[in-house]
C-alpha atoms as one frame of an Amber mdcrd trajectory, in Angstrom:
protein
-107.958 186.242  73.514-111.453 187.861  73.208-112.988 189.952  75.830-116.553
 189.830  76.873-119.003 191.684  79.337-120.923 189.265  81.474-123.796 190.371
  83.127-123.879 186.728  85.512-120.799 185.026  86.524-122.308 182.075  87.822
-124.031 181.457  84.717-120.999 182.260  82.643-119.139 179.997  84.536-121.384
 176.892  84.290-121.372 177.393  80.687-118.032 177.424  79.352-116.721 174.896
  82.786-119.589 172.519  82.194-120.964 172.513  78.589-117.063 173.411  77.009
-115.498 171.566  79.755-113.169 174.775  79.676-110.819 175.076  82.561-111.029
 178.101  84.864-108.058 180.529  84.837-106.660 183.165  87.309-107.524 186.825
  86.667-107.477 189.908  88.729-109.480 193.420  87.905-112.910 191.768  88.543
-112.324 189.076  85.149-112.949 185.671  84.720-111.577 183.961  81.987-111.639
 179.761  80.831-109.371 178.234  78.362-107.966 175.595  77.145-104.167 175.081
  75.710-103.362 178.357  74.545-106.434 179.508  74.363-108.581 181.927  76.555
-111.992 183.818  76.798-112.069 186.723  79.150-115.105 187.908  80.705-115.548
 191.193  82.618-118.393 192.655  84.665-120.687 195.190  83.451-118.999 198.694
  83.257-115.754 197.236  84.503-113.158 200.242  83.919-111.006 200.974  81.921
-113.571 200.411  79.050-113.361 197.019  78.080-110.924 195.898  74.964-112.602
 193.918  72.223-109.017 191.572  72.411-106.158 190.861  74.097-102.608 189.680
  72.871 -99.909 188.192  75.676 -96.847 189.372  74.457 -94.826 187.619  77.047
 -92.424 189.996  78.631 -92.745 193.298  80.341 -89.926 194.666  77.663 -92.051
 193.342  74.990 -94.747 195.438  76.391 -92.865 198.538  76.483 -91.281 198.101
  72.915 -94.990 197.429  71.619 -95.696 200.675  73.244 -93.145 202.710  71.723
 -94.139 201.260  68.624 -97.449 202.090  68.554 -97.054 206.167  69.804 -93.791
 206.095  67.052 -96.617 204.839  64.634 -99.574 207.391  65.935-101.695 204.677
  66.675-104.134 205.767  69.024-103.213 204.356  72.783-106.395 204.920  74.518
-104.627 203.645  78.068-101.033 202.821  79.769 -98.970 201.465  79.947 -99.462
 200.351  83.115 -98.429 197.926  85.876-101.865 195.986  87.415-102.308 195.477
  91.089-103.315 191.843  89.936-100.048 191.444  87.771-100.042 192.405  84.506
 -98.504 195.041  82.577-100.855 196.376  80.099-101.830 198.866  77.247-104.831
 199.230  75.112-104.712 200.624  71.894-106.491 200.714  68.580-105.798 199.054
  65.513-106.158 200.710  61.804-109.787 199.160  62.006-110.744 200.417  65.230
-110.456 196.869  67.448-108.880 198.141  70.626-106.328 195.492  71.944-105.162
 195.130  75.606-101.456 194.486  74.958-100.120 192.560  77.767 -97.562 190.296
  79.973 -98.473 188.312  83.619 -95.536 188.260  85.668
């Protein structure tokens, strides 16, 4: 699932409700996000914190979370922040890949 700044909600929204006929999804943090199936885009607003990833990846547990955690700081990748546990109910990291895409690794629930 990409993730994308928005500097107009409203506008955003139209867009990918009306002209994709994307379906709205439930996000905390200040995101939107529209989808369809599987898939998702995620908007945030401007200077939303922590930075903003370029992608995220649901992983679909909690423990898978974790275990991709302790993967990636076995591995030395570079986790730039978390894990954590959201106030809007996720549990989240962000790190970066080989080629410098940083990835919000995460589970709802």
């Amino acid at each position: 699932m990409p993730y994308h700044e928005s500097p107009d909600f409203e506008a955003t929204r139209a867009f990918y409700t009306q002209v994709l006929g994307l379906e709205e999804g439930t996000f905390g943090g200040g995101y939107i996000g529209f989808g369809s199936g599987g898939s998702q885009v995620v908007f945030a607003p401007p200077g939303v914190q922590p930075a903003l990833p370029d992608m995220g990846v649901d992983v679909d547990s909690r423990r898978a979370v974790d275990a991709a955690h302790a993967e990636a700081v076995r591995a030395g990748h570079d986790v730039i922040y978390g894990p954590v546990d959201e106030p809007w109910g996720v549990r989240r990291f962000f790190v970066r890949d080989p080629n410098g895409v940083v990835i919000s690794v995460l589970a709802h629930g």
